[in-house]
C-alpha positions as CSV (number, residue, x, y, z in Angstrom):
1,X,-19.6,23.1,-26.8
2,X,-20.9,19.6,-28.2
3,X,-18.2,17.9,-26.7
4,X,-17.3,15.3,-24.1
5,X,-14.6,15.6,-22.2
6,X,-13.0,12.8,-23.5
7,X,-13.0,14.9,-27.1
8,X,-11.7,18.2,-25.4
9,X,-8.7,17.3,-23.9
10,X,-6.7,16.1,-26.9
11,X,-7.8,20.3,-28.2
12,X,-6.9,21.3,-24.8
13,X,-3.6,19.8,-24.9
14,X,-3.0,21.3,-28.2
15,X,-3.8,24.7,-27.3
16,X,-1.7,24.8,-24.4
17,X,1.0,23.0,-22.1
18,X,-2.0,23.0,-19.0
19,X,-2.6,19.9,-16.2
20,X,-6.2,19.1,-16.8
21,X,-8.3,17.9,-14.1
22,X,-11.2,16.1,-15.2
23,X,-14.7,16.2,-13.8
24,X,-16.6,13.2,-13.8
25,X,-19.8,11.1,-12.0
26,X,-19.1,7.9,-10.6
27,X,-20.6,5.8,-13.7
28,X,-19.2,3.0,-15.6
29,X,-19.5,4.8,-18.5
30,X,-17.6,8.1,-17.1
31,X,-15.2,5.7,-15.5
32,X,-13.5,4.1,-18.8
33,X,-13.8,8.1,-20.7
34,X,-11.7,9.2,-17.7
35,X,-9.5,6.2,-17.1
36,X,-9.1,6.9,-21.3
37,X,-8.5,10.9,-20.2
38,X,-6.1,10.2,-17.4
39,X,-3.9,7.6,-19.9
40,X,-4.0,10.3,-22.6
41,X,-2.6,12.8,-20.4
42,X,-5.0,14.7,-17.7
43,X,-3.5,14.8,-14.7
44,X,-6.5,13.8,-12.1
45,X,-10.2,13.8,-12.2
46,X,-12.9,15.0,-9.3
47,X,-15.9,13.1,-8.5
48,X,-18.7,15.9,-9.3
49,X,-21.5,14.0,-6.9
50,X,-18.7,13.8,-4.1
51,X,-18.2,18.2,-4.5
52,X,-19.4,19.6,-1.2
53,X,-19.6,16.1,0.4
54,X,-16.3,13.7,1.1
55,X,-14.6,16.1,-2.1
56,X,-13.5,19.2,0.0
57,X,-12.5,22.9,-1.0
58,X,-9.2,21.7,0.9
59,X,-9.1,18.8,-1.4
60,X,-9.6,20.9,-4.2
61,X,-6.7,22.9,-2.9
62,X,-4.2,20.3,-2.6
63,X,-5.6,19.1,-6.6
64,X,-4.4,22.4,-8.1
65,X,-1.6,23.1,-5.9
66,X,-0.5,19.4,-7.3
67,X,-1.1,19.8,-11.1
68,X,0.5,23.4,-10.9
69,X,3.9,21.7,-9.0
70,X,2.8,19.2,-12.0
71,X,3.1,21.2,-15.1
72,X,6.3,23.5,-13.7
73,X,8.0,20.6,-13.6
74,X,7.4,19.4,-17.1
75,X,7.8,22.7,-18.4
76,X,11.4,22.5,-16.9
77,X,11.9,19.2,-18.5
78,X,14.7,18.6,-16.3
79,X,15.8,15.0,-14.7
80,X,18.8,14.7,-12.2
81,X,17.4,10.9,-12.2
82,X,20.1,8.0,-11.1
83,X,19.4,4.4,-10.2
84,X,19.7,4.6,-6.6
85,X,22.1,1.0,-7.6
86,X,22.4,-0.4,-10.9
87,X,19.8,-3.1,-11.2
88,X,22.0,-5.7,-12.0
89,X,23.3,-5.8,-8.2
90,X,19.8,-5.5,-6.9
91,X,19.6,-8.7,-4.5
92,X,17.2,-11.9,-5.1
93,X,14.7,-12.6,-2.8
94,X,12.3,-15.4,-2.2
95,X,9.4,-13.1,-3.3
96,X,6.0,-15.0,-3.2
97,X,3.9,-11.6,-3.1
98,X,4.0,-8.4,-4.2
99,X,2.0,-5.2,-3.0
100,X,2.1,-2.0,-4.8
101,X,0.6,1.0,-3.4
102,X,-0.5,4.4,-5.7
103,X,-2.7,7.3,-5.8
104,X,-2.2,10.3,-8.1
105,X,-1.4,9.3,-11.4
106,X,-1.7,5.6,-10.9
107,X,-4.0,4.6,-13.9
108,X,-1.1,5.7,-16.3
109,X,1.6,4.9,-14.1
110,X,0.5,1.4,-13.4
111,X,-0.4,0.9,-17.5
112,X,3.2,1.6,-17.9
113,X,4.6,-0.3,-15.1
114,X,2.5,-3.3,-16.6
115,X,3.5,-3.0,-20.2
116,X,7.0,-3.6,-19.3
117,X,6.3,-6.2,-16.5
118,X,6.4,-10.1,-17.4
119,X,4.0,-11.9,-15.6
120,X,5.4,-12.5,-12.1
121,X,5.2,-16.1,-10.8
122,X,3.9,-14.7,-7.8
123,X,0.5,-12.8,-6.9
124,X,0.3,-8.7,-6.9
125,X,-2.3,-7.2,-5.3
126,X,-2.9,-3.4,-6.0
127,X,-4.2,-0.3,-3.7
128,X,-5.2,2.2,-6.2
129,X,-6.8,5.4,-4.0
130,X,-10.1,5.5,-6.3
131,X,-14.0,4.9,-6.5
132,X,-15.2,1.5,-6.7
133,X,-16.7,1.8,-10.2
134,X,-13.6,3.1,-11.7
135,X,-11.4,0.3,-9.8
136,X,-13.4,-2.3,-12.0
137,X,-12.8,-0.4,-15.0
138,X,-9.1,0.1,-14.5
139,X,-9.1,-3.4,-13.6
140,X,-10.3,-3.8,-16.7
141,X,-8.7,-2.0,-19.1
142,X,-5.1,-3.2,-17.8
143,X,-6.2,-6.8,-18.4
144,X,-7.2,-5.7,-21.8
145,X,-4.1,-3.9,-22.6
146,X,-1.7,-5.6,-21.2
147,X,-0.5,-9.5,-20.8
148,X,-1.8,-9.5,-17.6
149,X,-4.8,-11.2,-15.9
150,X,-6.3,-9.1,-13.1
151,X,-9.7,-9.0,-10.9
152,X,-11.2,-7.1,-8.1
153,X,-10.9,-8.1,-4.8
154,X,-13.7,-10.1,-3.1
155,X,-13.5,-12.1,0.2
156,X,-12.4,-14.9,0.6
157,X,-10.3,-15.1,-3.0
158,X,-7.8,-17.0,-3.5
159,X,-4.8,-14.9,-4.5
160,X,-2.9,-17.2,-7.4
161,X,0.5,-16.4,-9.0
162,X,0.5,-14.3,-12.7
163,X,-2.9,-12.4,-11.7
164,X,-2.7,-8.8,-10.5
165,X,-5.8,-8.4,-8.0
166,X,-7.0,-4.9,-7.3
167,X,-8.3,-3.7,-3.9
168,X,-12.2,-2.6,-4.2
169,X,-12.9,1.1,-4.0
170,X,-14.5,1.2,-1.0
171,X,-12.7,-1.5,1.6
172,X,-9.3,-2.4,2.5
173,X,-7.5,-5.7,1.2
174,X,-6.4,-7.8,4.2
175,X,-3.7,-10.6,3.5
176,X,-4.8,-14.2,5.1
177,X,-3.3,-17.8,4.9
178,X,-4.3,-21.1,5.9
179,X,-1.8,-24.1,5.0
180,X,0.0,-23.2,1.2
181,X,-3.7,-20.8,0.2
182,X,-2.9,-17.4,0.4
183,X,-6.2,-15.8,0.1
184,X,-7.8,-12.2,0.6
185,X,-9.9,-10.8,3.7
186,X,-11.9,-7.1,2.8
187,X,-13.0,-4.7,6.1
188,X,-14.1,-1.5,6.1
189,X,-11.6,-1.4,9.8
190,X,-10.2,1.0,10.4
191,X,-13.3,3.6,9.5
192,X,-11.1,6.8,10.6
193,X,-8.3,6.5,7.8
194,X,-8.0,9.1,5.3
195,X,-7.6,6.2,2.2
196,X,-10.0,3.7,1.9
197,X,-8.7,1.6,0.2
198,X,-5.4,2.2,2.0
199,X,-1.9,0.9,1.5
200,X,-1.1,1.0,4.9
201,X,-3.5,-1.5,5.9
202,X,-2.3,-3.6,3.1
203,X,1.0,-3.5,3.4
204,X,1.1,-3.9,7.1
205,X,-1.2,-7.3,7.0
206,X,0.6,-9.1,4.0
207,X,3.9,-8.1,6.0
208,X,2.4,-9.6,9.2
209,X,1.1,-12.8,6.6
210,X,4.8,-12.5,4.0
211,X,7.4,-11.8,6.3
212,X,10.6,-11.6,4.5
213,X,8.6,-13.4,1.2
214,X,7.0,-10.0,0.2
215,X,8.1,-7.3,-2.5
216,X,6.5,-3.5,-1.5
217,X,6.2,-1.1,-4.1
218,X,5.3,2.6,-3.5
219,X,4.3,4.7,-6.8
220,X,3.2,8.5,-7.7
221,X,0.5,9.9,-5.4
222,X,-0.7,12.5,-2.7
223,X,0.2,12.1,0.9
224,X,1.9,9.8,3.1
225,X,-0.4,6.2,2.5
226,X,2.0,3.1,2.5
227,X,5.1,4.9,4.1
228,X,3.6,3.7,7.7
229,X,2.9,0.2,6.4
230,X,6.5,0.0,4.4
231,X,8.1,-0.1,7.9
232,X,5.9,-3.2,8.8
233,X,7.2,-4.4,5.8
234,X,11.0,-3.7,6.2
235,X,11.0,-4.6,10.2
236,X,9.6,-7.7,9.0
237,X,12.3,-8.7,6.5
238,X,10.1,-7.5,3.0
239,X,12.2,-4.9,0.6
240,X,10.2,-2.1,-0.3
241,X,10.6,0.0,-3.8
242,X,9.8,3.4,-4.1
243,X,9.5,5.9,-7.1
244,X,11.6,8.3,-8.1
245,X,10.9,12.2,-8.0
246,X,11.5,12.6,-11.9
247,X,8.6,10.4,-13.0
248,X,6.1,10.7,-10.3
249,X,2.8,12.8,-11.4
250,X,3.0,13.4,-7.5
251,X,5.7,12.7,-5.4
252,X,3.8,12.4,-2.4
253,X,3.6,8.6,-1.0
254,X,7.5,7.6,-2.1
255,X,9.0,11.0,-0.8
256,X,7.4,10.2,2.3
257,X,8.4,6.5,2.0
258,X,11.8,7.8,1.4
259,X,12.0,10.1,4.1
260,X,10.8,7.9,6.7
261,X,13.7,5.2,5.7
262,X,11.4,2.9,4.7
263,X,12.3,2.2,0.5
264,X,15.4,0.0,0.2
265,X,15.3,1.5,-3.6
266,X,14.7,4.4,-5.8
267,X,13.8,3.7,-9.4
268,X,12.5,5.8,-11.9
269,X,9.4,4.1,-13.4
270,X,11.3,3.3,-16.5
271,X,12.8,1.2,-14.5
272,X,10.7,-0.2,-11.7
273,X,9.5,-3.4,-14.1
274,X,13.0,-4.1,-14.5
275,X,14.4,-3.7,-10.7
276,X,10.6,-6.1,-10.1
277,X,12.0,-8.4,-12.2
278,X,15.3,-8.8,-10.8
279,X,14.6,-9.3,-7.5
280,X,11.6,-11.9,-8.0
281,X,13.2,-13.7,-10.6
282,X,17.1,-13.2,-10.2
């Protein structure tokens, strides 16, 4: 009692070896105490003005089910992880764009991923399944904590090499080029998606824009969104990376990535930065 949630969870965490879900209204002020939360260590937060409405008891469902497959496998603390191929013989390709795709975990995941990650002398734009007012915070807070320059999406933006640009909360990020500008479209098309944002729709239009030019990249998270739209990118001539099991939060999207045939690679995210790297930049 007296205290935010923000000032609970580091007590919480103490006490006991739990996945905490956060509760939080779609503010910029909740936003940056639950981007703060889910950095320290909760595992995912729920929207409380979206419970009963788009926030279903089946979504609720497949929350816990997550953090409890979550904290058994921490508590097991065990990691069969291999480089799917030592990152030194990962190929170089003429990237000029890369897409990353992530739900479940994403705001600590892609802090990590970012950390370790020169600036790329290419554009990356970002599908990160969340509401807008928390995008522009995490949008945010990575530019502030990392060496990285990012923005939100608009339309019509030009999308420039070093800056990591992050899909809105509430459209999808269509690639578009006229002459050398590579530039953004936003649509709320297709309406009957599950993810909106969705890394599907992403993937498959910078594949259709990139060709073999374009770097995919497929991190922790719930369901199946990018593993349709990594094939666009692979039939195209684009290598897609995927996350492995043993750091995912939720190895949703890259187990389905990687059943469907569509990662070229399997990196723990220790590693992804590094196999990034490589193939951008030889």
């Amino acid at each position: 009692p007296g205290k935010s949630g923000i000032q609970a969870l580091p007590l919480m965490q103490k006490a006991c070896d739990a996945a905490i879900i956060m509760c939080s209204t779609l503010t910029n002020q909740a936003a940056q105490a639950t981007l703060q939360s889910l950095e320290k260590g909760a595992f995912d937060y729920i929207p409380k003005t979206e419970i009963g409405k788009s926030f279903t008891p089946d979504m609720l469902k497949e929350r816990v089910t997550s953090a409890y497959a979550y904290v058994t496998q921490r508590r097991k603390g065990e990691s069969n992880y291999k480089p799917s191929v030592p990152i030194a013989s990962l190929p170089h390709q003429n990237v000029k764009a890369i897409v990353i795709g992530v739900s479940t975990g994403g705001p600590a995941a892609l802090h990590k991923l970012f950390n370790a990650l020169p600036v790329m002398p290419v554009p990356i734009v970002v599908v990160q399944h969340m509401p807008a007012a928390f995008v522009a915070s995490l949008a945010e807070r990575i530019a502030q904590q990392t060496k990285h320059k990012t923005c939100v999406a608009k339309e019509d933006y030009t999308l420039v090499p070093g800056e990591v640009c992050f899909a809105p909360g509430d459209l999808h990020v269509l690639f578009k080029k006229m002459g050398s500008r590579l530039y953004c479209g936003l649509s709320e098309e297709p309406k009957n998606i599950l993810h909106k944002p969705s890394a599907d729709v992403l993937f498959q239009s910078a594949a259709e824009v990139m060709g073999k030019e374009l770097l995919g990249v497929i991190l922790t998270g719930m369901g199946r969104d990018g593993a349709d739209g990594g094939k666009t990118v692979r039939s195209r001539g684009g290598m897609i990376l995927a996350e492995s099991k043993s750091s995912c939060a939720v190895y949703g999207m890259p187990k389905a990535a990687i059943e469907a045939r569509t990662a070229n690679f399997e990196f723990d995210l220790q590693d992804m930065a590094a196999a990034i790297t490589k193939i951008v930049t030889g």
